[in-house]
PDB file of C-alpha atoms and ligand atoms in Angstrom:
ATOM      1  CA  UNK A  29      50.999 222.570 218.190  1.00  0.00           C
ATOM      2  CA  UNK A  30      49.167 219.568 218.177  1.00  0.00           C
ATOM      3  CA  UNK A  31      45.394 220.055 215.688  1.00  0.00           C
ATOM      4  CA  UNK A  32      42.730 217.623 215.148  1.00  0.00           C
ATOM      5  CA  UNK A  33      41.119 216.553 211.881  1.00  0.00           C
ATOM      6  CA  UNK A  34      38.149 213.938 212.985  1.00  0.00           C
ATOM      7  CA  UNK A  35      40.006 211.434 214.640  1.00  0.00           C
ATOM      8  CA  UNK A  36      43.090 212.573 213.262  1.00  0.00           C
ATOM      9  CA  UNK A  37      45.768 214.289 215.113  1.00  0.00           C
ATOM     10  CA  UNK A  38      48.186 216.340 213.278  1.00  0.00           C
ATOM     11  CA  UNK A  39      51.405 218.634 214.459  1.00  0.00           C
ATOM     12  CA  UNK A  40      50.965 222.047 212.818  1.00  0.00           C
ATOM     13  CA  UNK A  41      54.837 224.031 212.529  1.00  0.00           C
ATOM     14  CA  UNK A  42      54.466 228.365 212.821  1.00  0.00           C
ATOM     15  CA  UNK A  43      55.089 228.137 208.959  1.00  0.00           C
ATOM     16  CA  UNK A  44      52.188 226.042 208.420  1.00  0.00           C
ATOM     17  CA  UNK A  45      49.861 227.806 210.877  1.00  0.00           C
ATOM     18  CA  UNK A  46      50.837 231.133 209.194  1.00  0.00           C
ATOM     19  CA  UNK A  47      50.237 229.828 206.053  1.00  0.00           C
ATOM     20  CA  UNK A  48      46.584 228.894 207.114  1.00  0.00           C
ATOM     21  CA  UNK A  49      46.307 232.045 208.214  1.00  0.00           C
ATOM     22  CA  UNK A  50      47.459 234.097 204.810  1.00  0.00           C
ATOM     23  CA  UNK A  51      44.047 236.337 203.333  1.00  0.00           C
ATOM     24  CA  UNK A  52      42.164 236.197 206.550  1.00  0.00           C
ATOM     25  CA  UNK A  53      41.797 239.672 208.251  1.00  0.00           C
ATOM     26  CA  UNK A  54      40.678 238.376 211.349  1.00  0.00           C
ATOM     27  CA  UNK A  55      41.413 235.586 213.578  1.00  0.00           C
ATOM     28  CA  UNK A  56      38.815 234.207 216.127  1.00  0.00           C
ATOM     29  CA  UNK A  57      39.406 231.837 218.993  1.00  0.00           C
ATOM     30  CA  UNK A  58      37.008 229.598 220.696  1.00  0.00           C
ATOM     31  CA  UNK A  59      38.580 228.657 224.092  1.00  0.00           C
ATOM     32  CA  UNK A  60      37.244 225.822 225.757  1.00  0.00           C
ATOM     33  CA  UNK A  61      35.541 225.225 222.261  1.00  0.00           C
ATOM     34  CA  UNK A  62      33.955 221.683 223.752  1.00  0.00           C
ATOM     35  CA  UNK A  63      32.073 220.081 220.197  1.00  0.00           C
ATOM     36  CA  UNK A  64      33.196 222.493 218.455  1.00  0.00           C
ATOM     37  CA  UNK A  65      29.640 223.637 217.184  1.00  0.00           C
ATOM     38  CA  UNK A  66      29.903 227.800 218.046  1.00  0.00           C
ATOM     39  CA  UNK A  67      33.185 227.597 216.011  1.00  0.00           C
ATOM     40  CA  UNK A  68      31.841 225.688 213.267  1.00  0.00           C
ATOM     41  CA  UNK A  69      28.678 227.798 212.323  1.00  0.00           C
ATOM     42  CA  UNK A  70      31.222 231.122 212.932  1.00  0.00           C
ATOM     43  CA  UNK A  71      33.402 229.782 210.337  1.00  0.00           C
ATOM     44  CA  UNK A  72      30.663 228.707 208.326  1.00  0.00           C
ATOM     45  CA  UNK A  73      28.941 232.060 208.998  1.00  0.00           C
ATOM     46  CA  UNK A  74      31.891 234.383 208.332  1.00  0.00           C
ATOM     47  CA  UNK A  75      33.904 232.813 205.083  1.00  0.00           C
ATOM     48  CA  UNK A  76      36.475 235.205 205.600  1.00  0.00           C
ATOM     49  CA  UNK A  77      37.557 235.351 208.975  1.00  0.00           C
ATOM     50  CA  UNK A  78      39.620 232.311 210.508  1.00  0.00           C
ATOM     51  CA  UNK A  79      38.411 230.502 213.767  1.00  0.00           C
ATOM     52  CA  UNK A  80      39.980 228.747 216.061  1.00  0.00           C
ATOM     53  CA  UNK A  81      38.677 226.303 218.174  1.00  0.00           C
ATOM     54  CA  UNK A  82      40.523 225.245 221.117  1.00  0.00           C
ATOM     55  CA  UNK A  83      39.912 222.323 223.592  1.00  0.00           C
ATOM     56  CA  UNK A  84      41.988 220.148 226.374  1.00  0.00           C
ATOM     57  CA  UNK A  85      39.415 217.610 225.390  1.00  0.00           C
ATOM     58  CA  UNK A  86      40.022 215.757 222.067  1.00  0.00           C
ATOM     59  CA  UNK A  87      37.102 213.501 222.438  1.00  0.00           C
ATOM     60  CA  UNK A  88      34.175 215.571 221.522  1.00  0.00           C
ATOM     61  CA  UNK A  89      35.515 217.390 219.239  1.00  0.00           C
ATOM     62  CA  UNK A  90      35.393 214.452 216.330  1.00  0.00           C
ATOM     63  CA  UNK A  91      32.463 215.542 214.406  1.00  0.00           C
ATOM     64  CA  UNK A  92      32.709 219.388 214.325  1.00  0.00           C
ATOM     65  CA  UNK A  93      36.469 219.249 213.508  1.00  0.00           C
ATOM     66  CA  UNK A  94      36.054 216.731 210.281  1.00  0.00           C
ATOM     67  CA  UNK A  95      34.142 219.309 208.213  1.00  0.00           C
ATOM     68  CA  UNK A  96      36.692 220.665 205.251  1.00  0.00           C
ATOM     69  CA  UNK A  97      36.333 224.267 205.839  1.00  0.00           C
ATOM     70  CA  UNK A  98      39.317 226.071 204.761  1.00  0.00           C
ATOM     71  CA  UNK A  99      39.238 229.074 207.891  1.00  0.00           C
ATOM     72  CA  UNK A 100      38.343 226.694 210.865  1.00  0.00           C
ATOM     73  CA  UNK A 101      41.112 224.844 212.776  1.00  0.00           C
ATOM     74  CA  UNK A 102      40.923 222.897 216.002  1.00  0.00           C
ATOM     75  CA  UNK A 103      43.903 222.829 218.261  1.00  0.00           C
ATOM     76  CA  UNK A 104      43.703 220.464 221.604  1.00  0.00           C
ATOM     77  CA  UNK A 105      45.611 222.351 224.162  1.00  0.00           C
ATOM     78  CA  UNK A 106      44.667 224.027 227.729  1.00  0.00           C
ATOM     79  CA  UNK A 107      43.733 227.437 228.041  1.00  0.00           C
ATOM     80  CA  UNK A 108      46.594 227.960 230.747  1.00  0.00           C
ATOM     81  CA  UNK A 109      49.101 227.111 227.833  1.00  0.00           C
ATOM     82  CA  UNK A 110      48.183 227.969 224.726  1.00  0.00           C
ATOM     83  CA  UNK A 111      50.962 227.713 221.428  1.00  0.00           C
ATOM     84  CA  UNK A 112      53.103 230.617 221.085  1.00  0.00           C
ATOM     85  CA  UNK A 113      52.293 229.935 217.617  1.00  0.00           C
ATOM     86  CA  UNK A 114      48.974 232.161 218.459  1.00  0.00           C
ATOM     87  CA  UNK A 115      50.529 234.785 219.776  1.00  0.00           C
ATOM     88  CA  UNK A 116      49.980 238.404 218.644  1.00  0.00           C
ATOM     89  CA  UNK A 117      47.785 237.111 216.069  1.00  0.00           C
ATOM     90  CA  UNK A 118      44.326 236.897 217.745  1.00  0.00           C
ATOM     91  CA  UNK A 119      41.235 239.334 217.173  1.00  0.00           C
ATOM     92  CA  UNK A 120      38.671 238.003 219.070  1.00  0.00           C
ATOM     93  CA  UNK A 121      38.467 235.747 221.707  1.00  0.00           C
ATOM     94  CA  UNK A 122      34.984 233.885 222.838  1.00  0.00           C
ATOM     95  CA  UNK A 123      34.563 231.825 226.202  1.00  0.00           C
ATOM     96  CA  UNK A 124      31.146 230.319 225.804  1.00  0.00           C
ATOM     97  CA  UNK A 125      29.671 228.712 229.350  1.00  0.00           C
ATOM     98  CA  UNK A 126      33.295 227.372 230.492  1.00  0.00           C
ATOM     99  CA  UNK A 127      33.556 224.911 233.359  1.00  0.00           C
ATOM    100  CA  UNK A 128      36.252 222.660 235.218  1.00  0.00           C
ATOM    101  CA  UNK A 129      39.970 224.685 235.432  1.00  0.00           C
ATOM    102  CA  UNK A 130      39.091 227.004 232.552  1.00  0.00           C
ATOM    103  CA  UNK A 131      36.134 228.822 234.735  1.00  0.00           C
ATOM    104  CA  UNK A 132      38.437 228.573 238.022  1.00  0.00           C
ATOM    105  CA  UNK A 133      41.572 229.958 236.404  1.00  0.00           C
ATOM    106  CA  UNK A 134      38.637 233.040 235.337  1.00  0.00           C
ATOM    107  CA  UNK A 135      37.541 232.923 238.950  1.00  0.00           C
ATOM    108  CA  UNK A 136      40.907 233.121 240.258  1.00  0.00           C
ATOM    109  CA  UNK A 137      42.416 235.712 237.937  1.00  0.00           C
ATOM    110  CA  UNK A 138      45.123 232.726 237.046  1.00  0.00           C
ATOM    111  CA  UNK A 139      48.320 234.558 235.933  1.00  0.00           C
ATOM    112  CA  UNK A 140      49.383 231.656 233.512  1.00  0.00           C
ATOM    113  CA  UNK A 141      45.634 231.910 231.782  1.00  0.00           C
ATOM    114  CA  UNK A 142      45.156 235.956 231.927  1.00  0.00           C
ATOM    115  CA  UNK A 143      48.955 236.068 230.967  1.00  0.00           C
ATOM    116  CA  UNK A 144      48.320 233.727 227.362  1.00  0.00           C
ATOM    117  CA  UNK A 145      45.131 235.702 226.833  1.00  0.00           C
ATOM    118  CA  UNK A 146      46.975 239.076 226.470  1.00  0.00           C
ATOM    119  CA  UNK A 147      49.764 237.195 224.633  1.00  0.00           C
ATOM    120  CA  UNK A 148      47.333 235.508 222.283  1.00  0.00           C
ATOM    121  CA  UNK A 149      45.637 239.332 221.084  1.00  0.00           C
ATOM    122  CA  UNK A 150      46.509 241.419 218.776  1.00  0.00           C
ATOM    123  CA  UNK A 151      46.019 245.049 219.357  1.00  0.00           C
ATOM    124  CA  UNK A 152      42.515 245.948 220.255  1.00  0.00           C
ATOM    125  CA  UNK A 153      41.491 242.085 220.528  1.00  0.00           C
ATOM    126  CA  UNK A 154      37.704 241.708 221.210  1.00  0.00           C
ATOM    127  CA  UNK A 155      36.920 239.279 224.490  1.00  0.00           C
ATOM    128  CA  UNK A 156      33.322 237.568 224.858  1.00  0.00           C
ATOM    129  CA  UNK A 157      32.419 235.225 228.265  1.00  0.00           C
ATOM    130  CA  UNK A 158      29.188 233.504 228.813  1.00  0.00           C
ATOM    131  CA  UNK A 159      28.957 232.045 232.158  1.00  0.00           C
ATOM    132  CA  UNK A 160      26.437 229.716 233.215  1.00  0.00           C
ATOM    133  CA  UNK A 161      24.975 229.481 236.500  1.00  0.00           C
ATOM    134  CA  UNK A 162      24.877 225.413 236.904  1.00  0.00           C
ATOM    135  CA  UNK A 163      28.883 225.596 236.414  1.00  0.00           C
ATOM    136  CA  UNK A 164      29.368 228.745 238.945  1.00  0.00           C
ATOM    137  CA  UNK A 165      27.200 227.054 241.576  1.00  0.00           C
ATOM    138  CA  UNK A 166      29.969 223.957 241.249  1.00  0.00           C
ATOM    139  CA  UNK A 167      32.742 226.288 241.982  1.00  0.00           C
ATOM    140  CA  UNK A 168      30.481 227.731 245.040  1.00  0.00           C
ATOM    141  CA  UNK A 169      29.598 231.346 243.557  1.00  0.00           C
ATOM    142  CA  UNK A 170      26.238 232.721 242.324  1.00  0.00           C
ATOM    143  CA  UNK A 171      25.826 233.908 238.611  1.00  0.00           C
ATOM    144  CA  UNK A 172      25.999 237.302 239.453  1.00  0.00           C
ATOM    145  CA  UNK A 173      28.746 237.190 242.139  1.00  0.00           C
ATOM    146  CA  UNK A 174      30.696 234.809 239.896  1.00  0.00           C
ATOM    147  CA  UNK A 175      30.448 237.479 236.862  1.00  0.00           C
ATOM    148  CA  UNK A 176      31.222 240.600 238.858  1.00  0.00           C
ATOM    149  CA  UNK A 177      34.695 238.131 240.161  1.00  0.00           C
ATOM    150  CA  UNK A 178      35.728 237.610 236.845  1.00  0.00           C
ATOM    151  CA  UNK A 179      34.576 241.202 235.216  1.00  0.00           C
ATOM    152  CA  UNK A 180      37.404 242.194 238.215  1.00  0.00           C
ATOM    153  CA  UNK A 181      39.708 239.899 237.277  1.00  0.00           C
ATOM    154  CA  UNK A 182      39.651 241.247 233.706  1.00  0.00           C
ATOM    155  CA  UNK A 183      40.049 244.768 234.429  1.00  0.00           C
ATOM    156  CA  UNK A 184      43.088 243.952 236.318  1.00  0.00           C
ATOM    157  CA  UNK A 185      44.402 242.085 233.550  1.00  0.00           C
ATOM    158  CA  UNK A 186      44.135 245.327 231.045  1.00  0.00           C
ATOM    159  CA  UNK A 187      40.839 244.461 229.491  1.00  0.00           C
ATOM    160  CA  UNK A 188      38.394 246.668 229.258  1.00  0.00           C
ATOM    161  CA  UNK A 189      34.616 245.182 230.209  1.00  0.00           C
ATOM    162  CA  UNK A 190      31.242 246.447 229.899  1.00  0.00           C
ATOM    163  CA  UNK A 191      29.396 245.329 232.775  1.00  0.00           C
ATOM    164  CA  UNK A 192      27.478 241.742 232.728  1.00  0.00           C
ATOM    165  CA  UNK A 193      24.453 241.749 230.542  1.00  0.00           C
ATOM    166  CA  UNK A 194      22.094 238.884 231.715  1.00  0.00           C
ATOM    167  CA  UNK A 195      20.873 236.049 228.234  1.00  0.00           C
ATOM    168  CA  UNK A 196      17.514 234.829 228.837  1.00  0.00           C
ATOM    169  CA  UNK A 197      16.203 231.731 227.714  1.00  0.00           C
ATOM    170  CA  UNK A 198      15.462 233.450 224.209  1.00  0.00           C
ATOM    171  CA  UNK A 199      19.093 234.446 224.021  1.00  0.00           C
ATOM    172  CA  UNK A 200      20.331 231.468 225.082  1.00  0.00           C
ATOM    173  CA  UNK A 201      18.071 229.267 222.556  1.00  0.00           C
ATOM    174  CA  UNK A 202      19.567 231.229 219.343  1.00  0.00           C
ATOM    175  CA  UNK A 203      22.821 230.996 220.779  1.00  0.00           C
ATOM    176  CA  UNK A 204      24.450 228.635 218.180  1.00  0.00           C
ATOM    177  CA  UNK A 205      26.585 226.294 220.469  1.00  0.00           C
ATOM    178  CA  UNK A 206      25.682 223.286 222.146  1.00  0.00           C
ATOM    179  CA  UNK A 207      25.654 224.688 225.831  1.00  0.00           C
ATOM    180  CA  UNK A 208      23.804 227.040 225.133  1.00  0.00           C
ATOM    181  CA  UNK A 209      20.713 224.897 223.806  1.00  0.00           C
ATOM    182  CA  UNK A 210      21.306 222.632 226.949  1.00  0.00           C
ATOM    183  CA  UNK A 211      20.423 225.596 228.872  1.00  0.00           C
ATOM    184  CA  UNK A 212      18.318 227.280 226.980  1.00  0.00           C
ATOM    185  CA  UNK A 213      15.856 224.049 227.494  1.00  0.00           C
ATOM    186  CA  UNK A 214      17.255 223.628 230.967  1.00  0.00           C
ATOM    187  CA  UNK A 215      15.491 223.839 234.740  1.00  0.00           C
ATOM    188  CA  UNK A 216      17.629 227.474 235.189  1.00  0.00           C
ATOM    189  CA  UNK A 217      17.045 229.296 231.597  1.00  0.00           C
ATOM    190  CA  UNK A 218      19.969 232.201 232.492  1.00  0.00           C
ATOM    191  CA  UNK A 219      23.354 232.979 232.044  1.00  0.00           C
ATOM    192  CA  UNK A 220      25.499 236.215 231.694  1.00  0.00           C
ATOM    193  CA  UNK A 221      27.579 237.873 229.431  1.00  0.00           C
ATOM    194  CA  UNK A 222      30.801 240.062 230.084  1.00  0.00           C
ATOM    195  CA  UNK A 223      31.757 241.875 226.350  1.00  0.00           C
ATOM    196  CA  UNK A 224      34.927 243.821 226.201  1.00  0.00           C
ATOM    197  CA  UNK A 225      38.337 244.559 224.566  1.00  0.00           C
ATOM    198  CA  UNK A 226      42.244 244.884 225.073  1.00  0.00           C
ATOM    199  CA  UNK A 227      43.306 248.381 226.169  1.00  0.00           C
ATOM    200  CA  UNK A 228      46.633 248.148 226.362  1.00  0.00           C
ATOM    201  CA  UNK A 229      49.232 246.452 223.986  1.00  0.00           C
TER     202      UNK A 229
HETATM  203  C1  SAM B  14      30.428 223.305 229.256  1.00  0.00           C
HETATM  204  S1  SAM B  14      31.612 222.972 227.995  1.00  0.00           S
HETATM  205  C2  SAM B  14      31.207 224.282 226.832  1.00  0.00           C
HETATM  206  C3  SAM B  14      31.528 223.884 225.432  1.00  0.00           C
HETATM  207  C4  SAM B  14      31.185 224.906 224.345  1.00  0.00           C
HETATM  208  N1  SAM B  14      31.885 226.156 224.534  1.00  0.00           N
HETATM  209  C5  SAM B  14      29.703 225.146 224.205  1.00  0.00           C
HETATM  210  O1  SAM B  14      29.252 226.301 224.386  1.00  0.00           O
HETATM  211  O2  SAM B  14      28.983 224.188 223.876  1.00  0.00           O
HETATM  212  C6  SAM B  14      33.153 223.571 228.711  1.00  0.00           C
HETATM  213  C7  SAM B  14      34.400 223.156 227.931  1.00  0.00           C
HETATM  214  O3  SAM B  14      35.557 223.740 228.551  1.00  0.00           O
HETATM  215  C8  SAM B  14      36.638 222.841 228.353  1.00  0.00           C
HETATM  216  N2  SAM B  14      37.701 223.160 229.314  1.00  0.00           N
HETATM  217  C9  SAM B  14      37.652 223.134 230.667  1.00  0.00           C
HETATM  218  N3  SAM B  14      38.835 223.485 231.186  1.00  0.00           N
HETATM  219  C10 SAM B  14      39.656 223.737 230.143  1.00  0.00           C
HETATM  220  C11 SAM B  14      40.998 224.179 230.039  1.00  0.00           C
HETATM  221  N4  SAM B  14      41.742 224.417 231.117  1.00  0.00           N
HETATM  222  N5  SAM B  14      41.531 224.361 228.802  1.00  0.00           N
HETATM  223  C12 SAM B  14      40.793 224.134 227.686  1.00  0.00           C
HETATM  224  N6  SAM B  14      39.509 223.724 227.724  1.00  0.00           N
HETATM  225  C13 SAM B  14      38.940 223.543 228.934  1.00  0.00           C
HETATM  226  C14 SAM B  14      36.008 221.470 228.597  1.00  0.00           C
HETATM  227  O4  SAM B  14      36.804 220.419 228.040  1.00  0.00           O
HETATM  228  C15 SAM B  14      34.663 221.637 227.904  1.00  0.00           C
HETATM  229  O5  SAM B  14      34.700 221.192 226.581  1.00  0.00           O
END
């Protein structure tokens, strides 16, 4: 699977991704990771976990990604196919404010995205969205209506969801990843979470 180091791209082997991985007890992905921040600070915030931050855009990701932490790893990839190399092996999985074919795949119920999510956890795997409602309004659904598509979707696909909790703009402002300070100091203040877990693996 192809990783990214700054500027530098670099092919990581299963071997060398499970060596990476060796004395971490839990593994977290950041799908549709953008700069990289939200990955950055959890890594930074929780020495002994290993996150994951995944992007099909290499370009922002420059700054974030050149930091020598030893449990953070960026992998460029799309959500629809992520490495088999991940599989089994993640904990928890966060979606913060996706947009473009990441949020219609959730819209949709995609089988080739919902498919590498369940392949991607490991028993019990924890799953966090945040959707924003400048992004759902693109893809012609209301924050709520969008939320209560996708909390559908999930269920279908085995996961277990709470129902959508609602982040105000005092949510949203300690919210450490970029998005979320864009909206946080944005004209619409609001977005929603959907919290849940893998039920059957
Ligand atoms: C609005 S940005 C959010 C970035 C970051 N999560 C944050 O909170 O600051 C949405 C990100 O989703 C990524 N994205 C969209 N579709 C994707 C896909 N199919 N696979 C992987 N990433 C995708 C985009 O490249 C972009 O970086």
């Amino acid at each position: 699977m192809e990783t990214i180091r700054g500027k530098t791209s670099l092919d990581l082997d299963l071997n060398g991704f499970t060596t990476r991985l060796t004395n971490y007890n839990r593994v977290i992905l950041d799908l549709g990771t953008g700069d990289g921040k939200f990955a950055f600070h959890y890594a930074r915030a929780f020495p002994r976990h290993f996150v994951i931050g995944v992007d099909a855009c290499r370009e922002n990701l420059r700054e974030h990604s050149r930091a020598k932490l030893p449990n953070a790893l960026f992998i460029i990839a799309s959500a629809q196919s992520l490495p088999n190399e991940l599989n089994g092996l993640v904990s928890h999985i966060t979606i913060n404010f996706p947009w473009g074919s990441l949020l219609e795949s959730l819209l949709t119920g995609e089988p080739m995205l919902m498919c590498r999510l369940e392949s991607i956890s490991s028993s019990f795997a924890q799953i966090d969205i945040r959707l924003n409602g400048g992004a759902l309004a693109e893809q012609g659904w209301t924050l709520e209506a969008g939320a209560e598509q996708i909390y559908n979707n999930l269920v279908r696909a085995s996961w277990r969801i709470k129902p959508p909790v609602m982040m105000n703009a005092d949510v949203l402002r300690s919210f450490p990843s970029t998005w979320a300070k864009r909206l946080a100091f944005g004209r619409d203040p609001h977005a929603m979470q959907l919290s849940g877990y893998m039920a059957c693996k």
